Coordinates of C-alpha atoms in Angstrom, one line a residue:
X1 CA 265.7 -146.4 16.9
X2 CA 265.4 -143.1 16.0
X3 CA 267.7 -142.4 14.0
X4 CA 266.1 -145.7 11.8
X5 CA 263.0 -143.5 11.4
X6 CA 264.5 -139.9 10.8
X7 CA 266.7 -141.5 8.2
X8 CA 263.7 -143.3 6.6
X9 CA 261.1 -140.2 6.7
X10 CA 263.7 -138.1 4.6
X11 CA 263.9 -141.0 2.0
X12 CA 259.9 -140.9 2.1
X13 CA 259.9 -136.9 1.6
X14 CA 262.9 -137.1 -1.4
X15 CA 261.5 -139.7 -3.4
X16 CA 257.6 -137.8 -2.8
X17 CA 259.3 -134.7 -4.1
X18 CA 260.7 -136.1 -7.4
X19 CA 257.1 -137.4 -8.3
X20 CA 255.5 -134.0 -7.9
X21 CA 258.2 -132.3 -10.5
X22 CA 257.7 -135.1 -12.6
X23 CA 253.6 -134.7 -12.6
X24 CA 254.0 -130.5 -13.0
X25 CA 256.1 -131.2 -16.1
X26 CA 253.7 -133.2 -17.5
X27 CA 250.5 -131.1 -16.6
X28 CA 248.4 -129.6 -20.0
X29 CA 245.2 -128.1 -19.0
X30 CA 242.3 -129.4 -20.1
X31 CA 240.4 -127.7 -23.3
X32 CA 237.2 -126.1 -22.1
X33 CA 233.8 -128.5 -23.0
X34 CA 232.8 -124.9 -25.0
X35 CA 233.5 -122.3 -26.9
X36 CA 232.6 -118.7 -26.0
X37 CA 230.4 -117.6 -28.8
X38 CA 231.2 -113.9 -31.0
X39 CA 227.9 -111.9 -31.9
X40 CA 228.0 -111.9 -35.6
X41 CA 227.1 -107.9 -36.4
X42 CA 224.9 -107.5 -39.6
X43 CA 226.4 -105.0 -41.9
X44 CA 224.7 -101.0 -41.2
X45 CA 224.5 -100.0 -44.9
X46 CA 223.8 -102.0 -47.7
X47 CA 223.5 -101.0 -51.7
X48 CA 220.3 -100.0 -52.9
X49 CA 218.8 -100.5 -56.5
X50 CA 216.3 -99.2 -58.5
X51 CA 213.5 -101.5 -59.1
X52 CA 214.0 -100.1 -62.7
X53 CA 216.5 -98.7 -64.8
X54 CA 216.7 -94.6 -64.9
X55 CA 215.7 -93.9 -68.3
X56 CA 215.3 -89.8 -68.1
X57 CA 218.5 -88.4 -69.4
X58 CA 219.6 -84.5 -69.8
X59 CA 217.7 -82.9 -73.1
X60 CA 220.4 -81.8 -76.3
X61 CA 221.1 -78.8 -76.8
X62 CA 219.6 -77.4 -79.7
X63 CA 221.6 -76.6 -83.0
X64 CA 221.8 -73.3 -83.6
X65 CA 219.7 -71.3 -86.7
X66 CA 221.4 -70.6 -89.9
X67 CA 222.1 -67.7 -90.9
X68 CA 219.5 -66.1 -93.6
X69 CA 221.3 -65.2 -96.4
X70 CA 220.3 -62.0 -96.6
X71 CA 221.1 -59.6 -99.7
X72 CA 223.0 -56.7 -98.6
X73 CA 225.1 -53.7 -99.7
X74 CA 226.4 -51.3 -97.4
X75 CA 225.7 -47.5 -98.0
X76 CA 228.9 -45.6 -98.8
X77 CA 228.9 -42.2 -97.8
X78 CA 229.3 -39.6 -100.7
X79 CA 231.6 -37.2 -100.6
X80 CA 229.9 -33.6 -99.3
X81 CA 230.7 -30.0 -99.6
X82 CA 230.2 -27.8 -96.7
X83 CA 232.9 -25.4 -96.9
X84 CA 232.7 -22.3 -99.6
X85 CA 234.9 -19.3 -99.4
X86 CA 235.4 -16.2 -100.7
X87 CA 238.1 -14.4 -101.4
X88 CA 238.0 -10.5 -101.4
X89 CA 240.2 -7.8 -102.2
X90 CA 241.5 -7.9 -98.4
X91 CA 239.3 -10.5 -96.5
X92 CA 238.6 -14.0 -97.0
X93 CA 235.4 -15.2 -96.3
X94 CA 234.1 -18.6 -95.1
X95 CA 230.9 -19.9 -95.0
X96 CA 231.0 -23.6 -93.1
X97 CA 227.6 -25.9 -92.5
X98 CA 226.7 -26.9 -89.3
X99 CA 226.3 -30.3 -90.5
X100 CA 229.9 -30.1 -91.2
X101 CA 229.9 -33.7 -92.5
X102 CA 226.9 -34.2 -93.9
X103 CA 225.7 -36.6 -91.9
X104 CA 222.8 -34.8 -90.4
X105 CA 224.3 -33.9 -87.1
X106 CA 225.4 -30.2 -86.3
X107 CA 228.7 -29.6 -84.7
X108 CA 229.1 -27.5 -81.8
X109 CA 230.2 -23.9 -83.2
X110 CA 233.1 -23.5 -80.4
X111 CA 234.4 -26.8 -82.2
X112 CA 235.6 -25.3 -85.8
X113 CA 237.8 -22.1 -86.3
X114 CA 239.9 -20.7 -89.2
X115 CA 243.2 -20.5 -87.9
X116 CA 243.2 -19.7 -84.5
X117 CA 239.5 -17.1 -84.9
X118 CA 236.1 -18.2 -83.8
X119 CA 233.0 -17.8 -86.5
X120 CA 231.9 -14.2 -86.7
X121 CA 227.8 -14.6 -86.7
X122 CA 225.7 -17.4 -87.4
X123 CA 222.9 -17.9 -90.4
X124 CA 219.9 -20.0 -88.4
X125 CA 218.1 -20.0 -91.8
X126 CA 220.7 -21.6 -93.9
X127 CA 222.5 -23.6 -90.9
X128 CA 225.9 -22.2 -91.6
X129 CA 228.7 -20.6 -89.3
X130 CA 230.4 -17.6 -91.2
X131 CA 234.1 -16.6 -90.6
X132 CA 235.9 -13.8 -92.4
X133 CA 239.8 -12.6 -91.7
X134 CA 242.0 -10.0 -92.8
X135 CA 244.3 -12.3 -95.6
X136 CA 247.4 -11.7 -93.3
X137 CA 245.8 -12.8 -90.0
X138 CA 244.5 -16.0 -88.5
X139 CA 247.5 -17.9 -88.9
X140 CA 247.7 -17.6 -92.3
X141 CA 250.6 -18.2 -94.6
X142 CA 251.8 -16.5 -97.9
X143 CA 253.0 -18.3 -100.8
X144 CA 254.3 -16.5 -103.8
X145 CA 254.6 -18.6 -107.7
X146 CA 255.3 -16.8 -111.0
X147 CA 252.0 -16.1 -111.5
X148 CA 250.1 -15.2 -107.5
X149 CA 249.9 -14.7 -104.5
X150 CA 248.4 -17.5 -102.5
X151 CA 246.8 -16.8 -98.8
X152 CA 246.4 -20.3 -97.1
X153 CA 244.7 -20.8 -93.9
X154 CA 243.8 -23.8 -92.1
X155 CA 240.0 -24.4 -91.0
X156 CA 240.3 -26.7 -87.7
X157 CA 237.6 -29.2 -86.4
X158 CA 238.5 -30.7 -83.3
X159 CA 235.7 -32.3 -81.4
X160 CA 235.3 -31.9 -77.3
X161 CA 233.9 -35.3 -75.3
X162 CA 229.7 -34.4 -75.1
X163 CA 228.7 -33.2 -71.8
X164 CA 230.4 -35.0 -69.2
X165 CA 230.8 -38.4 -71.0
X166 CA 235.1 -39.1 -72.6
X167 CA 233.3 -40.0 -75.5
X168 CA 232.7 -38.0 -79.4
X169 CA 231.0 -39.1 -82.5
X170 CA 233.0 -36.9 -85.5
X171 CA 236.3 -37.6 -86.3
X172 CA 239.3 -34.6 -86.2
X173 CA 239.3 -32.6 -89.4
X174 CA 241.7 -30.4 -91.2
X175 CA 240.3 -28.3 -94.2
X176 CA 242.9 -26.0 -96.4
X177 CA 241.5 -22.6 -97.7
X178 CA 243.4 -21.3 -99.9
X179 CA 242.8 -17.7 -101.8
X180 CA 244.9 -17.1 -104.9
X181 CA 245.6 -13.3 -106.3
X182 CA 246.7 -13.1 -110.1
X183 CA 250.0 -10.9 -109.4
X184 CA 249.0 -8.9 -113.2
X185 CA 245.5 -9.5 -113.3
X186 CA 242.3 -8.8 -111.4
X187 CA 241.3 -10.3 -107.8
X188 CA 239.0 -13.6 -108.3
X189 CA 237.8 -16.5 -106.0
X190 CA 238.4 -19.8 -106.3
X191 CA 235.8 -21.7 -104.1
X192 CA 237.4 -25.1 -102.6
X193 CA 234.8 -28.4 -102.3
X194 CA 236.5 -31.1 -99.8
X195 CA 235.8 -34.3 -100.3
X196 CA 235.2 -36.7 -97.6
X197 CA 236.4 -40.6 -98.4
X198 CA 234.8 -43.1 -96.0
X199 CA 236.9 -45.8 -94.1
X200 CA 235.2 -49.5 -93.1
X201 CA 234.9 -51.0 -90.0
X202 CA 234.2 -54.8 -89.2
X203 CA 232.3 -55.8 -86.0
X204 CA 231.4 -59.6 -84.9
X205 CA 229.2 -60.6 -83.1
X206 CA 229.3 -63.7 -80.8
X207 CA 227.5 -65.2 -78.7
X208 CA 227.4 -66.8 -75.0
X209 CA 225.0 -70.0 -73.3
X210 CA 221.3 -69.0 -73.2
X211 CA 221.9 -64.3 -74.3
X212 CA 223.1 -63.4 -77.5
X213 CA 223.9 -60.1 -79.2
X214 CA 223.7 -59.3 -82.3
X215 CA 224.0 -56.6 -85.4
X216 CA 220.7 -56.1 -87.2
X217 CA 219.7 -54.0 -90.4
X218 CA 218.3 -50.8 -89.8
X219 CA 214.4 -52.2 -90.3
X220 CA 215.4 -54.9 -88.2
X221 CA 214.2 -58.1 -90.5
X222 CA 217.8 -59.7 -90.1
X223 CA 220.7 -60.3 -88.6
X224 CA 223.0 -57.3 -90.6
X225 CA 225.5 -59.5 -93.1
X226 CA 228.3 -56.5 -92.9
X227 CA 229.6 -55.0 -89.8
X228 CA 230.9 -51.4 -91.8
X229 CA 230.4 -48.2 -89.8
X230 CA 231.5 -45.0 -89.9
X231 CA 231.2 -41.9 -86.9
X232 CA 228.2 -41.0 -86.1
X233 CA 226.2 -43.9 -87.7
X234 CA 223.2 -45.6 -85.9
X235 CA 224.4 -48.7 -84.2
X236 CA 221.1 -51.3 -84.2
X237 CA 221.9 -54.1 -81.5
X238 CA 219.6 -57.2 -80.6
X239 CA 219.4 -58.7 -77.2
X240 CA 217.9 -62.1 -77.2
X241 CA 217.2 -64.6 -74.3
X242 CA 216.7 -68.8 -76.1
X243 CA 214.1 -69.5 -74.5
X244 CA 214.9 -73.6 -75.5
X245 CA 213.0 -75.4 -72.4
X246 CA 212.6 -72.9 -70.3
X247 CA 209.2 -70.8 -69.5
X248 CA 208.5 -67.7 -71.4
X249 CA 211.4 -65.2 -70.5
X250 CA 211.8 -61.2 -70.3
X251 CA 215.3 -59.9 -70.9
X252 CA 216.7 -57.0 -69.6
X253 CA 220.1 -54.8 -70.4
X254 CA 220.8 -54.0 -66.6
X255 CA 224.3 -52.5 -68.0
X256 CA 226.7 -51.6 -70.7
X257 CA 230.0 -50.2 -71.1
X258 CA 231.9 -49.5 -73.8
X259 CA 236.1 -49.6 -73.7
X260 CA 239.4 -50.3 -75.8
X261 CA 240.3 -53.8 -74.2
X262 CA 237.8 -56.5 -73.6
X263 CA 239.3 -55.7 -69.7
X264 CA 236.7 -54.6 -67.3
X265 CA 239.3 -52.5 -65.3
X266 CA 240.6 -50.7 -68.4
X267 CA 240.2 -47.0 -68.7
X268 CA 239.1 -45.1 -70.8
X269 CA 235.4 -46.6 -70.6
X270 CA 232.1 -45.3 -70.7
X271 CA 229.0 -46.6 -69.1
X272 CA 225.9 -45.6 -71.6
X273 CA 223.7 -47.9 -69.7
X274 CA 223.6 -48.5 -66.1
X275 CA 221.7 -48.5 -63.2
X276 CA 219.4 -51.2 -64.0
X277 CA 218.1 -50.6 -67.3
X278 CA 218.9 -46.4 -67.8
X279 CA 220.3 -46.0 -71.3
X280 CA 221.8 -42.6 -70.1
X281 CA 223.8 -42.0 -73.6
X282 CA 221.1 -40.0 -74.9
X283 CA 220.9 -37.9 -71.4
X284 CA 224.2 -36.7 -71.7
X285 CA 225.1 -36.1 -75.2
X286 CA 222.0 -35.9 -76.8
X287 CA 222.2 -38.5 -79.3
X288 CA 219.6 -40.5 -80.2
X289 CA 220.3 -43.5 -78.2
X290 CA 217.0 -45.2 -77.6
X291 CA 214.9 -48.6 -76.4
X292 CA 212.5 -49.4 -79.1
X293 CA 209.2 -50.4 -77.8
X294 CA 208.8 -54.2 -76.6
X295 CA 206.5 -56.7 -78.5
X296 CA 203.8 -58.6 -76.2
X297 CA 204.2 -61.6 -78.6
X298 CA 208.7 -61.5 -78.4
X299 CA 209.1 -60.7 -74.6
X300 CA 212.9 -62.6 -74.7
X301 CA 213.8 -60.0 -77.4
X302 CA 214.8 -56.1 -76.2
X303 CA 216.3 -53.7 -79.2
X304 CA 218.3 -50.5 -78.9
X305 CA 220.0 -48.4 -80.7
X306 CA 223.2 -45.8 -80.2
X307 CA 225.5 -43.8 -82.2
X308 CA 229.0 -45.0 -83.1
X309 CA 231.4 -43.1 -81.3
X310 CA 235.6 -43.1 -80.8
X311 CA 237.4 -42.2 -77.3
X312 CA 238.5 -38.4 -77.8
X313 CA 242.4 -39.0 -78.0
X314 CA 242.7 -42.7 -78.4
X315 CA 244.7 -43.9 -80.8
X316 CA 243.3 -47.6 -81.8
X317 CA 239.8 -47.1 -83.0
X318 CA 238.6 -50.8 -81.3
X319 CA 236.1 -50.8 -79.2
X320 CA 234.3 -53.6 -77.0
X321 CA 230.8 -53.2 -75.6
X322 CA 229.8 -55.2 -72.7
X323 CA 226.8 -55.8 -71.4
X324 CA 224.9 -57.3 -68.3
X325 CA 221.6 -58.6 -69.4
X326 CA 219.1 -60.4 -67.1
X327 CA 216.0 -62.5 -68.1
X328 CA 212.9 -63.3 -65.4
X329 CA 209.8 -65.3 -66.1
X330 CA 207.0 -63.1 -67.9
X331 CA 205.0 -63.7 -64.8
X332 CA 207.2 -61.1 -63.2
X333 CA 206.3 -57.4 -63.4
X334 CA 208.2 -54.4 -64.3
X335 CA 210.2 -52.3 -61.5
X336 CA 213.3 -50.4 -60.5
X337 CA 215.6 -53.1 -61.2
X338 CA 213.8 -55.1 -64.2
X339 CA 213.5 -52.2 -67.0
X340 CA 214.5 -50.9 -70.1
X341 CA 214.4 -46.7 -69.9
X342 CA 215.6 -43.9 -72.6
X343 CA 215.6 -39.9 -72.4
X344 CA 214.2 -38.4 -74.9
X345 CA 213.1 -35.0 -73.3
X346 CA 212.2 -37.3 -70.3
X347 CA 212.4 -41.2 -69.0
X348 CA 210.7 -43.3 -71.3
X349 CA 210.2 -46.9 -70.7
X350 CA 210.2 -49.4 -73.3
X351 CA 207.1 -51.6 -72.4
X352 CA 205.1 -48.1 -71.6
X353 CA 205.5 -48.4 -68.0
X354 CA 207.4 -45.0 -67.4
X355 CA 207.1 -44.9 -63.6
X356 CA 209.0 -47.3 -63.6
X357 CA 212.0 -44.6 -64.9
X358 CA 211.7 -42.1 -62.3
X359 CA 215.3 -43.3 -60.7
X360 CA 217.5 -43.2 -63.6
X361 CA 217.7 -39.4 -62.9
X362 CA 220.1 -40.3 -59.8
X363 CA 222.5 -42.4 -61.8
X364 CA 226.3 -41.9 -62.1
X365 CA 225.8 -40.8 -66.1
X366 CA 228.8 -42.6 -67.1
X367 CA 231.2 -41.9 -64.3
X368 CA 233.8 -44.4 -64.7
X369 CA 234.6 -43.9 -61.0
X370 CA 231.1 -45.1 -60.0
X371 CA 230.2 -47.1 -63.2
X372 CA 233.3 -49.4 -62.1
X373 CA 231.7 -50.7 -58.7
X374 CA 229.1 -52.5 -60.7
X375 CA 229.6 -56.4 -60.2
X376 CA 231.3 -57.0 -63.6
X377 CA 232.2 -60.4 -64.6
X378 CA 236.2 -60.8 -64.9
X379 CA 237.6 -62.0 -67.9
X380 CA 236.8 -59.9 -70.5
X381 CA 234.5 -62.0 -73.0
X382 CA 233.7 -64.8 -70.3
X383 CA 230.5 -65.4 -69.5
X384 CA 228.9 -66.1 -66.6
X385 CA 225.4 -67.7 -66.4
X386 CA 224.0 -67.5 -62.7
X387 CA 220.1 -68.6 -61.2
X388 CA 218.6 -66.7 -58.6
X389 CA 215.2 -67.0 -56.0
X390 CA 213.6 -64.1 -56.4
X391 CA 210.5 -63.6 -53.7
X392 CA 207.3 -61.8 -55.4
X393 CA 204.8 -61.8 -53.0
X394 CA 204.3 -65.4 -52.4
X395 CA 205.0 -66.6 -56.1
X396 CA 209.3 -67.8 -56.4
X397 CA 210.6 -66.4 -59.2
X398 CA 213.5 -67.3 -61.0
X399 CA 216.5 -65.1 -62.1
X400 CA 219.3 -65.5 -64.8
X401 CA 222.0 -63.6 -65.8
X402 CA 224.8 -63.4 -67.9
X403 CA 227.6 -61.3 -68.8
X404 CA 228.0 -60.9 -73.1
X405 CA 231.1 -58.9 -74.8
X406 CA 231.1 -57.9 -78.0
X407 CA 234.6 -57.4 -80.0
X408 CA 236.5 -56.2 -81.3
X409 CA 234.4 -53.2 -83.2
X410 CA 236.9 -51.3 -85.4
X411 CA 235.3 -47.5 -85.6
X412 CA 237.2 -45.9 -88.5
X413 CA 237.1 -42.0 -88.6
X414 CA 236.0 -40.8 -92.2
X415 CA 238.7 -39.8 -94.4
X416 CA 239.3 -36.1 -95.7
X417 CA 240.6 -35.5 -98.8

């Protein structure tokens, strides 16, 4: 009997355990009633408009002026005589001018010899340097024709750099004196009269953004239509700030140099204004380098003036002139490093304010070595516009600057015939 039951429990508990694997391989879970909802995040920026169109647009630039044309014929120099001589029975005799090319400038005595001898005395009344040699001394060669004797000697110019600066303003000169003696007839003289034939020289002008530079005629009306110059002419040069939209400007020359390459870094150069405004040319060679005097009513204008000049030595005759010029509102006044000084027997400013001159006495006067620590622009003829804050008690002040080269300038020594 109990066997029966066993035998039918284990029926029971196999037939129980095929309809649970039958129910788990048909079990799906249920979906859920609901879905668990995602925060919808609202965008952080979002494009902004103008309620109305921008209308204000950068002003044109403005065309530039012609060019006056303005009549003009350059002066040619004339041909000079400033050498007479003498010839004796046993001595030559020289007379030379001190303005040994007529040009209004005296040479420096030490400069000129005969030969290898030194003037002899000195007339201060007439301006002229006096040499006299035996015929057979000095250097001096014989020739002997048919008909004479013939003494020559050789009267040598050569020009040393003025003061300290590597610069000179005459030109290298060679004039032949020759005495010739009848061999069967009596002693005479035979006075010589060189003649001096001019070269040209071409110089443009150009200009950069808001500074320009430019050639003007000696009464300053107009731009000058010919760039010809000789040694030791008067250079006339314009510095101009457009003043287009801006306030009323000042311009300053804080610096200039002067070199054979539109190169900063070349060398020879020389630095004939520096140290914030000091033309120092005329403080060391004693030329008449100057500022002219400002006008109240042209404050973006500044004028000076120097004389044309060659590197002692150098055989191209090109030179480029750089300059740093600055330009401030008018509202700023004059000091150490907005001015525009000149010697002439002392610091003279060009606006009349000459205290403002007292520390161009402590400037490198054209000392290449010192000059060249200046913060130059590179490039050569780029030019660099920059705006700066300057603090005036209160009142901001702006600042520009800009770096101007001009080139080439062809300075032609004058010929000698």
């Amino acid at each position: 009997m109990v066997m029966k039951f066993t035998v039918v429990g284990l029926v029971a508990l196999a037939l129980l355990g095929s309809f649970c694997d039958a129910q788990q391989d048909d079990y799906k879970p249920a979906k859920p009633r609901y879905q668990k909802q995602v925060p919808k995040h609202e965008p952080q920026q979002a494009k902004l408009t103008f309620e109305k169109p921008l209308t204000w647009t950068y002003p044109e630039e403005p065309e530039p002026e012609p060019k006056a044309d303005v009549p003009f014929e350059p002066v040619l120099p004339v041909p000079v005589a400033t050498v007479t001589v003498d010839c004796r029975e046993s001595i030559v005799h020289v007379e030379a001018k001190k303005d040994f090319f007529g040009i209004g400038q005296f040479i420096n005595p030490a400069d000129l010899t005969l030969g290898n001898c030194g003037a002899v005395a000195e007339d201060n009344t007439i301006e002229v340097l006096i040499y006299e040699a035996q015929l057979h001394t000095c250097h001096s060669t014989l020739t002997t024709t048919e008909d004479s004797l013939i003494y020559t000697f050789t009267m040598n110019y050569d020009p040393q750099p003025l003061g300290t600066s590597p610069v000179v303003r005459t030109s290298t000169a060679i004039v032949f004196v020759e005495c010739h003696y009848p061999r069967r007839h009596n002693v005479s003289s035979l006075p010589l009269d060189p003649l001096w034939i001019p070269f040209s020289a071409v110089k443009v002008s150009e200009e950069f953004l808001y500074f320009t530079l430019t050639l003007m005629l000696d009464d300053w009306s107009y731009e000058r239509p010919s760039y010809v110059y000789f040694l030791g002419d008067i250079i006339n040069i314009q510095a101009v700030v457009r003043q287009f939209f801006h306030v009323p400007l000042r311009i300053y020359v804080d610096s200039c140099f002067a070199s054979l390459t539109p190169d900063h870094t070349s060398t020879p150069r020389y630095d004939f204004i520096e140290n914030n405004g000091c033309l120092v040319d005329s403080r060391i060679t004693g030329s008449p380098s100057q500022f002219l005097p400002r006008s109240p009513s042209t404050q973006n204008t500044l004028q000076f003036q120097f004389e044309a000049f060659r590197f002692q030595g150098a055989v191209s005759g090109l030179l480029y002139i750089t300059c740093h010029l600055k330009a401030t509102s008018c509202a700023k006044p004059l000091d150490s490093e907005h001015r525009a000084c000149y010697y002439a027997g002392g610091w003279l400013e060009a606006s009349g304010e000459h205290g403002h001159c007292g520390s161009c006495e402590s400037g490198s006067y054209g000392n290449p070595e010192i000059s060249k620590r200046l913060p130059w622009s590179p490039g050569g003829k780029t030019t660099e516009r920059k705006i700066r804050d300057v603090s005036q008690s209160e009142i901001s002040v702006l600042e520009w600057e800009g770096v101007v080269t001009l080139g080439p300038i062809p300075i032609q020594e004058r010929a000698k015939a």
